[in-house]
């Protein structure tokens, strides 16, 4: 129960109501930001003459002790504190005496919490950026080794056409680059300082929001005090970008889980990343990846939660906004941990090239190449498609392959087939023959690996 601001009331706060309203539990991670914001605010108050030099000194030395004690675990937020802002103000007042009572001049908890959250989200964006970079680096390192490693490419989870493994790895790299871009874009809008908006209307005091913004590394200052104190679209954008990022991580997790099954056998996770069974002694389970997949639901739920919280809010600060903290923090935590998990998996995974080659050697995968061979000879694509479909049905029913059939027999399906057909009937030839931009052609893929690594 914060006594700091209860003079209006005749009754003490009801203990249940006070605990229910308190954001102390989730505010712990905002303490460093609240302190940094308050330092900048105090310096500004001094600059505009609202604090004396001696008062600023007293407040600063209080911040120094609080920071030291917070880091040493000697201070805690409890539900007796309504939130981080009142706790910090109480601590400063206990240490700095009369000067502490001036700290809250010209500000409100409404612009303060908006400030803390913007500082927090900005840090999270920077941390996710670094972590995305590390995963991209790991993908590139694997891609460099596998520009010639053929494997089946799939659509509908059915074998489709041969690809090289590096092509898939670069596909993930591209998706992550867009995730990083979305975060960069969101950061521009996050990095606007809301302090100075007051409760909603500004203040009659001669504050200078620009000084605070500059001290805290913001690119700009709010232009409307209602918007600055009450909108949370910056946080929603972050959760939205995190949800897309997490979706990509979940897809990578699912793919590696599948590839690590005995049925595929394309990769093996290192022991260090596997869990076993309490009953079945042989088990090597990919729980790490399964949890990345499952935790994605939390980030998606977070996005629904933050959108749901704001959807019917009237203008100005509402306490509802406090409830955005758990989903916001949760989404950031899950995305950061999942990036680390997937990076470990991509770095540690052992690739079974032989198993990939064996699966890619399925002659059915070459059907499109055969149809395109006919197109090169002037056959209309749809006609070629039909001829090769009949050839492939013939092969599937007799468990044979075009490579094992005499040319005369192949010509019964399409008279245009010539002896060169036998030169293209391997997965290596299939990928080499690709020439369209952005294709799985190994030389192209190798160039893309080199170019991406230079960026
Ligand atoms: N704990 C609040 C939050 O997290 C801080 C702002 C409270 N402001 C108010 N007028 N009740 O949003």
Tab-separated table of C-alpha atoms and ligand atoms in Angstrom:
chain	number	residue	atom	x	y	z
A	1	UNK	CA	0.000	0.000	0.000
A	2	UNK	CA	1.715	3.121	-1.112
A	3	UNK	CA	1.080	5.724	1.512
A	4	UNK	CA	2.806	8.346	-0.672
A	5	UNK	CA	-0.388	9.187	-2.529
A	6	UNK	CA	-3.302	8.292	-0.182
A	7	UNK	CA	-3.920	11.655	1.496
A	8	UNK	CA	-7.191	11.959	-0.378
A	9	UNK	CA	-8.681	8.992	1.458
A	10	UNK	CA	-10.102	8.428	4.940
A	11	UNK	CA	-9.515	4.663	4.737
A	12	UNK	CA	-6.382	2.625	4.407
A	13	UNK	CA	-6.236	0.575	1.259
A	14	UNK	CA	-7.899	-2.811	1.445
A	15	UNK	CA	-5.039	-5.337	1.420
A	16	UNK	CA	-6.582	-7.519	-1.244
A	17	UNK	CA	-7.444	-4.559	-3.457
A	18	UNK	CA	-3.942	-3.145	-3.035
A	19	UNK	CA	-2.288	-6.419	-3.989
A	20	UNK	CA	-4.689	-6.887	-6.901
A	21	UNK	CA	-3.877	-3.472	-8.307
A	22	UNK	CA	-0.123	-3.707	-7.749
A	23	UNK	CA	2.192	-4.327	-10.687
A	24	UNK	CA	5.161	-4.982	-8.375
A	25	UNK	CA	5.520	-8.590	-9.528
A	26	UNK	CA	6.027	-7.734	-13.168
A	27	UNK	CA	7.762	-4.397	-12.583
A	28	UNK	CA	11.064	-5.835	-11.335
A	29	UNK	CA	12.522	-5.808	-14.807
A	30	UNK	CA	11.584	-2.153	-15.207
A	31	UNK	CA	13.612	-0.969	-12.200
A	32	UNK	CA	16.779	-0.149	-14.201
A	33	UNK	CA	14.716	1.785	-16.746
A	34	UNK	CA	12.752	3.608	-14.076
A	35	UNK	CA	16.020	4.647	-12.431
A	36	UNK	CA	17.581	5.775	-15.725
A	37	UNK	CA	14.439	7.715	-16.608
A	38	UNK	CA	14.296	9.330	-13.197
A	39	UNK	CA	17.958	10.341	-13.383
A	40	UNK	CA	17.347	12.041	-16.713
A	41	UNK	CA	14.203	13.664	-15.342
A	42	UNK	CA	16.039	14.985	-12.258
A	43	UNK	CA	18.860	16.414	-14.394
A	44	UNK	CA	16.267	18.185	-16.547
A	45	UNK	CA	14.519	19.575	-13.455
A	46	UNK	CA	17.860	21.025	-12.370
A	47	UNK	CA	18.535	22.454	-15.840
A	48	UNK	CA	15.231	24.345	-15.839
A	49	UNK	CA	15.675	25.523	-12.249
A	50	UNK	CA	13.114	23.257	-10.573
A	51	UNK	CA	15.828	21.619	-8.435
A	52	UNK	CA	18.825	23.221	-6.766
A	53	UNK	CA	22.308	21.835	-7.329
A	54	UNK	CA	22.294	20.478	-3.784
A	55	UNK	CA	18.932	18.779	-4.281
A	56	UNK	CA	20.131	17.134	-7.488
A	57	UNK	CA	23.246	15.938	-5.683
A	58	UNK	CA	21.162	14.379	-2.921
A	59	UNK	CA	18.851	12.688	-5.435
A	60	UNK	CA	21.792	11.397	-7.478
A	61	UNK	CA	23.509	9.892	-4.522
A	62	UNK	CA	20.229	8.208	-3.580
A	63	UNK	CA	20.054	6.738	-7.110
A	64	UNK	CA	23.630	5.509	-6.777
A	65	UNK	CA	22.843	3.610	-3.582
A	66	UNK	CA	19.573	2.249	-4.927
A	67	UNK	CA	21.269	1.027	-8.086
A	68	UNK	CA	24.030	-0.663	-6.112
A	69	UNK	CA	21.578	-2.276	-3.721
A	70	UNK	CA	19.228	-3.363	-6.501
A	71	UNK	CA	22.046	-5.090	-8.335
A	72	UNK	CA	23.177	-6.763	-5.132
A	73	UNK	CA	19.644	-8.073	-4.604
A	74	UNK	CA	19.203	-6.006	-1.463
A	75	UNK	CA	16.068	-4.248	-2.612
A	76	UNK	CA	12.833	-5.833	-3.715
A	77	UNK	CA	9.470	-4.757	-4.993
A	78	UNK	CA	6.557	-6.106	-2.999
A	79	UNK	CA	2.842	-5.812	-3.466
A	80	UNK	CA	2.986	-3.229	-0.671
A	81	UNK	CA	4.309	-1.001	-3.460
A	82	UNK	CA	1.665	-0.166	-5.982
A	83	UNK	CA	4.304	-0.164	-8.694
A	84	UNK	CA	7.949	0.460	-9.577
A	85	UNK	CA	7.448	4.220	-9.828
A	86	UNK	CA	6.107	4.659	-6.310
A	87	UNK	CA	8.702	2.243	-4.932
A	88	UNK	CA	11.582	4.189	-6.483
A	89	UNK	CA	10.128	7.472	-5.305
A	90	UNK	CA	9.779	6.072	-1.795
A	91	UNK	CA	13.374	4.787	-1.801
A	92	UNK	CA	14.710	8.124	-3.048
A	93	UNK	CA	12.705	10.017	-0.461
A	94	UNK	CA	13.975	7.752	2.329
A	95	UNK	CA	17.576	8.423	1.243
A	96	UNK	CA	17.454	12.018	-0.027
A	97	UNK	CA	14.924	13.484	2.382
A	98	UNK	CA	13.280	16.725	1.308
A	99	UNK	CA	14.907	16.668	-2.149
A	100	UNK	CA	13.200	13.318	-2.824
A	101	UNK	CA	9.821	14.960	-2.467
A	102	UNK	CA	10.620	17.048	-5.553
A	103	UNK	CA	11.505	14.156	-7.850
A	104	UNK	CA	7.989	13.716	-9.213
A	105	UNK	CA	7.737	17.364	-10.268
A	106	UNK	CA	6.229	17.784	-13.728
A	107	UNK	CA	5.671	14.102	-14.425
A	108	UNK	CA	3.049	11.429	-13.881
A	109	UNK	CA	3.290	7.676	-13.563
A	110	UNK	CA	1.431	7.664	-16.851
A	111	UNK	CA	4.251	9.199	-18.885
A	112	UNK	CA	6.733	7.383	-16.664
A	113	UNK	CA	5.437	3.904	-17.405
A	114	UNK	CA	5.258	4.754	-21.109
A	115	UNK	CA	8.915	5.792	-20.861
A	116	UNK	CA	9.995	2.658	-18.981
A	117	UNK	CA	8.218	0.423	-21.494
A	118	UNK	CA	9.765	2.204	-24.465
A	119	UNK	CA	13.235	1.841	-22.954
A	120	UNK	CA	12.523	-1.820	-22.245
A	121	UNK	CA	11.181	-2.572	-25.730
A	122	UNK	CA	14.115	-0.746	-27.323
A	123	UNK	CA	16.551	-2.966	-25.401
A	124	UNK	CA	14.603	-6.084	-26.334
A	125	UNK	CA	14.692	-5.132	-29.992
A	126	UNK	CA	18.456	-4.670	-29.834
A	127	UNK	CA	18.881	-8.001	-28.047
A	128	UNK	CA	16.673	-9.852	-30.550
A	129	UNK	CA	18.612	-8.257	-33.396
A	130	UNK	CA	21.871	-9.607	-32.046
A	131	UNK	CA	20.342	-13.043	-31.481
A	132	UNK	CA	18.849	-13.142	-34.986
A	133	UNK	CA	22.304	-12.256	-36.323
A	134	UNK	CA	23.827	-15.171	-34.439
A	135	UNK	CA	21.272	-17.607	-35.863
A	136	UNK	CA	21.804	-16.255	-39.375
A	137	UNK	CA	25.520	-16.734	-38.896
A	138	UNK	CA	24.973	-20.375	-37.880
A	139	UNK	CA	22.705	-20.969	-40.895
A	140	UNK	CA	25.328	-19.513	-43.226
A	141	UNK	CA	28.091	-21.647	-41.721
A	142	UNK	CA	26.028	-24.778	-42.425
A	143	UNK	CA	24.986	-23.493	-45.849
A	144	UNK	CA	28.632	-23.030	-46.858
A	145	UNK	CA	29.194	-26.762	-46.254
A	146	UNK	CA	26.086	-27.886	-48.141
A	147	UNK	CA	25.822	-26.010	-51.420
A	148	UNK	CA	26.156	-29.392	-53.222
A	149	UNK	CA	24.233	-31.577	-50.765
A	150	UNK	CA	21.169	-32.774	-52.652
A	151	UNK	CA	17.968	-33.660	-50.864
A	152	UNK	CA	14.305	-33.849	-51.783
A	153	UNK	CA	12.408	-30.605	-51.656
A	154	UNK	CA	8.831	-31.069	-50.447
A	155	UNK	CA	5.434	-29.545	-51.016
A	156	UNK	CA	2.426	-30.917	-49.115
A	157	UNK	CA	5.125	-32.887	-47.267
A	158	UNK	CA	5.333	-35.044	-50.409
A	159	UNK	CA	8.613	-35.351	-52.292
A	160	UNK	CA	8.565	-32.732	-55.035
A	161	UNK	CA	11.886	-31.826	-56.690
A	162	UNK	CA	15.549	-32.118	-55.744
A	163	UNK	CA	17.091	-29.124	-53.990
A	164	UNK	CA	20.402	-28.502	-52.258
A	165	UNK	CA	20.340	-28.226	-48.468
A	166	UNK	CA	21.972	-24.778	-48.528
A	167	UNK	CA	18.990	-23.481	-50.499
A	168	UNK	CA	16.671	-24.360	-47.607
A	169	UNK	CA	19.078	-22.874	-45.075
A	170	UNK	CA	19.207	-19.631	-47.064
A	171	UNK	CA	15.408	-19.583	-47.231
A	172	UNK	CA	15.391	-19.436	-43.433
A	173	UNK	CA	18.119	-16.807	-43.528
A	174	UNK	CA	15.953	-14.612	-45.772
A	175	UNK	CA	12.918	-14.993	-43.509
A	176	UNK	CA	14.986	-14.000	-40.472
A	177	UNK	CA	16.313	-10.971	-42.346
A	178	UNK	CA	12.735	-9.772	-42.735
A	179	UNK	CA	12.077	-10.419	-39.041
A	180	UNK	CA	15.084	-8.242	-38.206
A	181	UNK	CA	13.838	-5.584	-40.617
A	182	UNK	CA	10.419	-5.531	-38.970
A	183	UNK	CA	12.095	-4.970	-35.609
A	184	UNK	CA	14.235	-2.173	-37.044
A	185	UNK	CA	11.148	-0.549	-38.447
A	186	UNK	CA	9.286	-0.844	-35.140
A	187	UNK	CA	12.310	0.601	-33.314
A	188	UNK	CA	11.952	3.921	-35.147
A	189	UNK	CA	8.507	4.380	-33.601
A	190	UNK	CA	9.523	2.965	-30.221
A	191	UNK	CA	12.391	5.414	-29.904
A	192	UNK	CA	10.287	8.513	-29.224
A	193	UNK	CA	10.394	9.897	-25.687
A	194	UNK	CA	6.995	10.256	-23.943
A	195	UNK	CA	8.244	11.846	-20.708
A	196	UNK	CA	6.805	15.300	-20.266
A	197	UNK	CA	3.308	14.297	-21.322
A	198	UNK	CA	2.322	14.278	-17.658
A	199	UNK	CA	-0.887	12.500	-16.741
A	200	UNK	CA	-2.461	13.389	-20.097
A	201	UNK	CA	-2.446	17.154	-20.571
A	202	UNK	CA	1.128	18.311	-20.018
A	203	UNK	CA	2.117	20.678	-17.214
A	204	UNK	CA	2.292	24.366	-16.336
A	205	UNK	CA	5.876	23.854	-15.149
A	206	UNK	CA	8.753	24.888	-17.454
A	207	UNK	CA	9.953	21.329	-18.221
A	208	UNK	CA	12.026	20.530	-21.306
A	209	UNK	CA	11.204	17.066	-22.652
A	210	UNK	CA	13.990	17.376	-25.229
A	211	UNK	CA	16.656	17.277	-22.539
A	212	UNK	CA	15.285	14.019	-21.154
A	213	UNK	CA	14.956	12.546	-24.638
A	214	UNK	CA	18.550	13.411	-25.483
A	215	UNK	CA	19.948	12.017	-22.240
A	216	UNK	CA	18.168	8.705	-22.825
A	217	UNK	CA	19.189	8.317	-26.477
A	218	UNK	CA	15.760	8.888	-28.011
A	219	UNK	CA	15.495	10.067	-31.622
A	220	UNK	CA	12.596	12.392	-30.928
A	221	UNK	CA	9.985	13.681	-28.531
A	222	UNK	CA	6.230	13.089	-28.475
A	223	UNK	CA	4.018	15.669	-30.120
A	224	UNK	CA	0.743	14.981	-28.270
A	225	UNK	CA	0.506	14.390	-24.524
A	226	UNK	CA	-2.639	12.230	-24.712
A	227	UNK	CA	-1.150	9.986	-27.376
A	228	UNK	CA	2.225	9.783	-25.631
A	229	UNK	CA	0.802	8.805	-22.255
A	230	UNK	CA	-1.837	6.333	-23.372
A	231	UNK	CA	-1.009	4.643	-26.666
A	232	UNK	CA	0.785	1.312	-26.650
A	233	UNK	CA	0.932	0.598	-30.358
A	234	UNK	CA	4.739	0.549	-30.113
A	235	UNK	CA	4.520	-2.435	-27.757
A	236	UNK	CA	1.951	-4.197	-29.920
A	237	UNK	CA	4.149	-3.780	-32.982
A	238	UNK	CA	6.975	-5.372	-31.071
A	239	UNK	CA	4.856	-8.343	-29.991
A	240	UNK	CA	3.592	-8.686	-33.542
A	241	UNK	CA	7.130	-8.746	-34.949
A	242	UNK	CA	8.076	-11.229	-32.216
A	243	UNK	CA	5.126	-13.452	-33.152
A	244	UNK	CA	6.227	-13.639	-36.784
A	245	UNK	CA	9.820	-14.260	-35.763
A	246	UNK	CA	8.676	-16.982	-33.375
A	247	UNK	CA	6.562	-18.527	-36.138
A	248	UNK	CA	9.667	-18.861	-38.298
A	249	UNK	CA	11.553	-20.418	-35.385
A	250	UNK	CA	8.697	-22.849	-34.838
A	251	UNK	CA	8.789	-23.865	-38.497
A	252	UNK	CA	12.532	-24.473	-38.311
A	253	UNK	CA	12.006	-26.486	-35.111
A	254	UNK	CA	9.300	-28.610	-36.744
A	255	UNK	CA	11.492	-29.249	-39.792
A	256	UNK	CA	14.462	-30.377	-37.713
A	257	UNK	CA	12.207	-32.597	-35.582
A	258	UNK	CA	10.904	-34.244	-38.732
A	259	UNK	CA	14.332	-34.587	-40.307
A	260	UNK	CA	15.668	-36.190	-37.120
A	261	UNK	CA	13.085	-39.022	-37.198
A	262	UNK	CA	14.219	-42.499	-38.223
A	263	UNK	CA	11.770	-42.160	-41.123
A	264	UNK	CA	13.708	-39.221	-42.583
A	265	UNK	CA	17.102	-39.694	-40.952
A	266	UNK	CA	18.404	-36.508	-42.598
A	267	UNK	CA	19.916	-35.017	-39.437
A	268	UNK	CA	20.853	-35.974	-35.900
A	269	UNK	CA	20.871	-33.629	-32.956
A	270	UNK	CA	23.945	-33.804	-30.728
A	271	UNK	CA	23.485	-35.662	-27.420
A	272	UNK	CA	23.938	-32.392	-25.554
A	273	UNK	CA	20.668	-31.119	-27.023
A	274	UNK	CA	18.651	-34.324	-26.590
A	275	UNK	CA	16.550	-35.591	-23.732
A	276	UNK	CA	15.783	-39.227	-23.053
A	277	UNK	CA	12.912	-41.294	-21.734
A	278	UNK	CA	12.443	-42.420	-18.146
A	279	UNK	CA	11.215	-45.780	-19.435
A	280	UNK	CA	12.629	-46.388	-22.929
A	281	UNK	CA	16.417	-46.465	-22.635
A	282	UNK	CA	17.129	-45.936	-26.331
A	283	UNK	CA	15.312	-42.636	-26.731
A	284	UNK	CA	16.982	-39.464	-28.101
A	285	UNK	CA	14.211	-36.928	-27.996
A	286	UNK	CA	14.215	-33.391	-29.434
A	287	UNK	CA	12.314	-31.803	-26.521
A	288	UNK	CA	14.273	-28.567	-26.974
A	289	UNK	CA	12.786	-28.112	-30.433
A	290	UNK	CA	9.349	-29.319	-29.423
A	291	UNK	CA	9.219	-26.618	-26.766
A	292	UNK	CA	10.194	-23.914	-29.242
A	293	UNK	CA	7.235	-25.119	-31.308
A	294	UNK	CA	4.873	-25.155	-28.325
A	295	UNK	CA	5.989	-21.854	-26.810
A	296	UNK	CA	5.042	-20.193	-30.075
A	297	UNK	CA	1.476	-20.430	-28.810
A	298	UNK	CA	2.444	-18.139	-25.943
A	299	UNK	CA	3.712	-15.433	-28.268
A	300	UNK	CA	0.624	-15.713	-30.435
A	301	UNK	CA	-1.524	-15.555	-27.304
A	302	UNK	CA	0.436	-12.484	-26.201
A	303	UNK	CA	-0.440	-10.733	-29.447
A	304	UNK	CA	-4.121	-11.526	-29.001
A	305	UNK	CA	-3.904	-10.357	-25.371
A	306	UNK	CA	-2.295	-6.973	-26.057
A	307	UNK	CA	-4.674	-6.245	-28.908
A	308	UNK	CA	-7.592	-7.309	-26.764
A	309	UNK	CA	-6.564	-5.085	-23.876
A	310	UNK	CA	-6.527	-1.903	-25.941
A	311	UNK	CA	-9.337	-2.496	-28.348
A	312	UNK	CA	-12.088	-0.696	-26.452
A	313	UNK	CA	-10.137	1.795	-24.377
A	314	UNK	CA	-11.339	5.379	-24.224
A	315	UNK	CA	-8.681	8.106	-24.592
A	316	UNK	CA	-6.163	8.770	-21.822
A	317	UNK	CA	-4.381	6.355	-19.493
A	318	UNK	CA	-6.435	3.437	-18.157
A	319	UNK	CA	-5.108	0.910	-15.681
A	320	UNK	CA	-5.904	-1.765	-18.255
A	321	UNK	CA	-2.617	-0.832	-19.878
A	322	UNK	CA	-0.735	-2.319	-16.945
A	323	UNK	CA	-2.089	-5.712	-17.920
A	324	UNK	CA	-0.074	-5.589	-21.146
A	325	UNK	CA	3.124	-6.168	-19.231
A	326	UNK	CA	2.911	-9.966	-18.726
A	327	UNK	CA	2.220	-10.751	-22.394
A	328	UNK	CA	4.771	-8.180	-23.577
A	329	UNK	CA	7.503	-9.518	-21.305
A	330	UNK	CA	6.519	-13.104	-21.976
A	331	UNK	CA	6.709	-12.662	-25.738
A	332	UNK	CA	10.162	-11.089	-25.479
A	333	UNK	CA	11.419	-13.873	-23.200
A	334	UNK	CA	10.101	-16.677	-25.387
A	335	UNK	CA	11.504	-15.188	-28.597
A	336	UNK	CA	14.933	-14.620	-27.051
A	337	UNK	CA	15.136	-18.125	-25.580
A	338	UNK	CA	13.822	-19.737	-28.764
A	339	UNK	CA	16.429	-17.950	-30.874
A	340	UNK	CA	19.096	-19.350	-28.615
A	341	UNK	CA	17.631	-22.856	-28.777
A	342	UNK	CA	17.400	-22.876	-32.573
A	343	UNK	CA	20.894	-21.425	-32.911
A	344	UNK	CA	22.276	-24.255	-30.759
A	345	UNK	CA	20.388	-26.805	-32.868
A	346	UNK	CA	21.520	-25.373	-36.216
A	347	UNK	CA	25.126	-25.249	-35.021
A	348	UNK	CA	25.078	-28.718	-33.492
A	349	UNK	CA	23.073	-30.693	-35.991
A	350	UNK	CA	24.878	-33.487	-37.876
A	351	UNK	CA	23.779	-33.763	-41.506
A	352	UNK	CA	23.441	-37.226	-43.044
A	353	UNK	CA	24.278	-36.451	-46.669
A	354	UNK	CA	23.890	-40.096	-47.740
A	355	UNK	CA	20.338	-40.308	-46.414
A	356	UNK	CA	19.482	-37.044	-48.156
A	357	UNK	CA	21.071	-38.273	-51.429
A	358	UNK	CA	19.221	-41.580	-51.194
A	359	UNK	CA	15.862	-39.851	-50.751
A	360	UNK	CA	16.666	-37.369	-53.518
A	361	UNK	CA	17.461	-40.219	-55.911
A	362	UNK	CA	13.764	-41.157	-56.034
A	363	UNK	CA	13.159	-41.064	-59.811
A	364	UNK	CA	9.688	-39.590	-59.320
A	365	UNK	CA	11.388	-36.337	-58.263
A	366	UNK	CA	12.661	-35.871	-61.801
A	367	UNK	CA	9.240	-35.737	-63.429
A	368	UNK	CA	9.244	-31.966	-63.789
A	369	UNK	CA	12.738	-32.067	-65.309
A	370	UNK	CA	11.514	-34.579	-67.874
A	371	UNK	CA	8.523	-32.407	-68.723
A	372	UNK	CA	10.798	-29.383	-69.093
A	373	UNK	CA	13.139	-31.417	-71.315
A	374	UNK	CA	10.183	-31.917	-73.661
A	375	UNK	CA	9.385	-28.194	-73.515
A	376	UNK	CA	12.999	-27.484	-74.586
A	377	UNK	CA	12.158	-29.625	-77.630
A	378	UNK	CA	9.082	-27.624	-78.470
A	379	UNK	CA	6.348	-29.673	-76.771
A	380	UNK	CA	3.600	-27.632	-75.080
A	381	UNK	CA	4.010	-27.812	-71.318
A	382	UNK	CA	0.569	-29.275	-70.609
A	383	UNK	CA	1.144	-31.979	-73.227
A	384	UNK	CA	4.549	-32.754	-71.735
A	385	UNK	CA	2.983	-32.820	-68.255
A	386	UNK	CA	0.508	-35.471	-69.386
A	387	UNK	CA	3.122	-37.614	-71.125
A	388	UNK	CA	5.436	-37.596	-68.120
A	389	UNK	CA	2.526	-38.238	-65.735
A	390	UNK	CA	1.761	-41.420	-67.680
A	391	UNK	CA	5.441	-42.375	-67.680
A	392	UNK	CA	5.648	-41.827	-63.901
A	393	UNK	CA	2.491	-43.844	-63.281
A	394	UNK	CA	4.009	-46.647	-65.358
A	395	UNK	CA	7.242	-46.493	-63.292
A	396	UNK	CA	5.409	-46.331	-59.961
A	397	UNK	CA	3.191	-49.301	-60.815
A	398	UNK	CA	6.142	-51.419	-61.939
A	399	UNK	CA	8.525	-50.101	-59.320
A	400	UNK	CA	11.013	-49.026	-61.963
A	401	UNK	CA	12.569	-45.758	-63.121
A	402	UNK	CA	13.012	-43.991	-66.461
A	403	UNK	CA	16.774	-44.499	-66.119
A	404	UNK	CA	16.230	-48.270	-66.213
A	405	UNK	CA	14.048	-48.166	-69.318
A	406	UNK	CA	15.323	-48.463	-72.919
A	407	UNK	CA	14.944	-45.320	-75.027
A	408	UNK	CA	12.496	-47.033	-77.381
A	409	UNK	CA	10.154	-47.678	-74.495
A	410	UNK	CA	10.482	-44.083	-73.185
A	411	UNK	CA	9.591	-42.812	-76.677
A	412	UNK	CA	6.247	-44.557	-76.419
A	413	UNK	CA	5.347	-41.898	-73.827
A	414	UNK	CA	6.861	-38.987	-75.803
A	415	UNK	CA	8.525	-39.506	-79.207
A	416	UNK	CA	10.641	-36.374	-78.600
A	417	UNK	CA	12.726	-38.087	-75.898
A	418	UNK	CA	16.307	-38.586	-77.127
A	419	UNK	CA	19.419	-40.207	-75.593
A	420	UNK	CA	20.256	-37.013	-73.680
A	421	UNK	CA	17.442	-37.980	-71.291
A	422	UNK	CA	19.855	-40.346	-69.538
A	423	UNK	CA	22.211	-37.487	-68.719
A	424	UNK	CA	19.624	-35.601	-66.710
A	425	UNK	CA	18.271	-38.427	-64.588
A	426	UNK	CA	20.136	-37.692	-61.362
A	427	UNK	CA	19.291	-35.237	-58.583
A	428	UNK	CA	22.666	-33.509	-59.147
A	429	UNK	CA	21.819	-32.918	-62.804
A	430	UNK	CA	18.370	-31.725	-61.820
A	431	UNK	CA	19.648	-28.973	-59.522
A	432	UNK	CA	22.440	-28.017	-61.934
A	433	UNK	CA	19.945	-27.535	-64.743
A	434	UNK	CA	18.000	-24.946	-62.791
A	435	UNK	CA	18.779	-21.528	-64.210
A	436	UNK	CA	15.998	-19.166	-63.076
A	437	UNK	CA	16.984	-16.442	-60.595
A	438	UNK	CA	16.712	-17.456	-56.957
A	439	UNK	CA	16.606	-21.155	-57.840
A	440	UNK	CA	18.314	-24.088	-56.158
A	441	UNK	CA	21.121	-24.188	-58.747
A	442	UNK	CA	24.226	-25.011	-56.650
A	443	UNK	CA	26.473	-22.403	-58.300
A	444	UNK	CA	23.833	-19.744	-57.711
A	445	UNK	CA	23.331	-20.910	-54.144
A	446	UNK	CA	27.098	-20.782	-53.523
A	447	UNK	CA	27.200	-17.223	-54.853
A	448	UNK	CA	24.305	-16.278	-52.595
A	449	UNK	CA	26.068	-17.799	-49.598
A	450	UNK	CA	29.180	-15.753	-50.391
A	451	UNK	CA	27.231	-12.569	-51.004
A	452	UNK	CA	25.109	-12.969	-47.863
A	453	UNK	CA	28.203	-13.613	-45.753
A	454	UNK	CA	29.731	-10.323	-46.969
A	455	UNK	CA	26.669	-8.288	-45.952
B	1	LIG	N1	1.573	0.625	-12.650
B	1	LIG	C1	0.999	1.416	-13.673
B	1	LIG	C2	1.157	0.710	-15.009
B	1	LIG	O1	1.871	-0.224	-15.071
B	1	LIG	C3	1.671	2.740	-13.736
B	1	LIG	C4	0.781	3.869	-14.096
B	1	LIG	C5	-0.301	4.027	-13.090
B	1	LIG	N2	-0.983	5.235	-13.303
B	1	LIG	C6	-2.164	5.480	-12.717
B	1	LIG	N3	-2.690	6.632	-12.916
B	1	LIG	N4	-2.780	4.591	-11.983
B	1	LIG	O2	0.566	1.051	-15.986
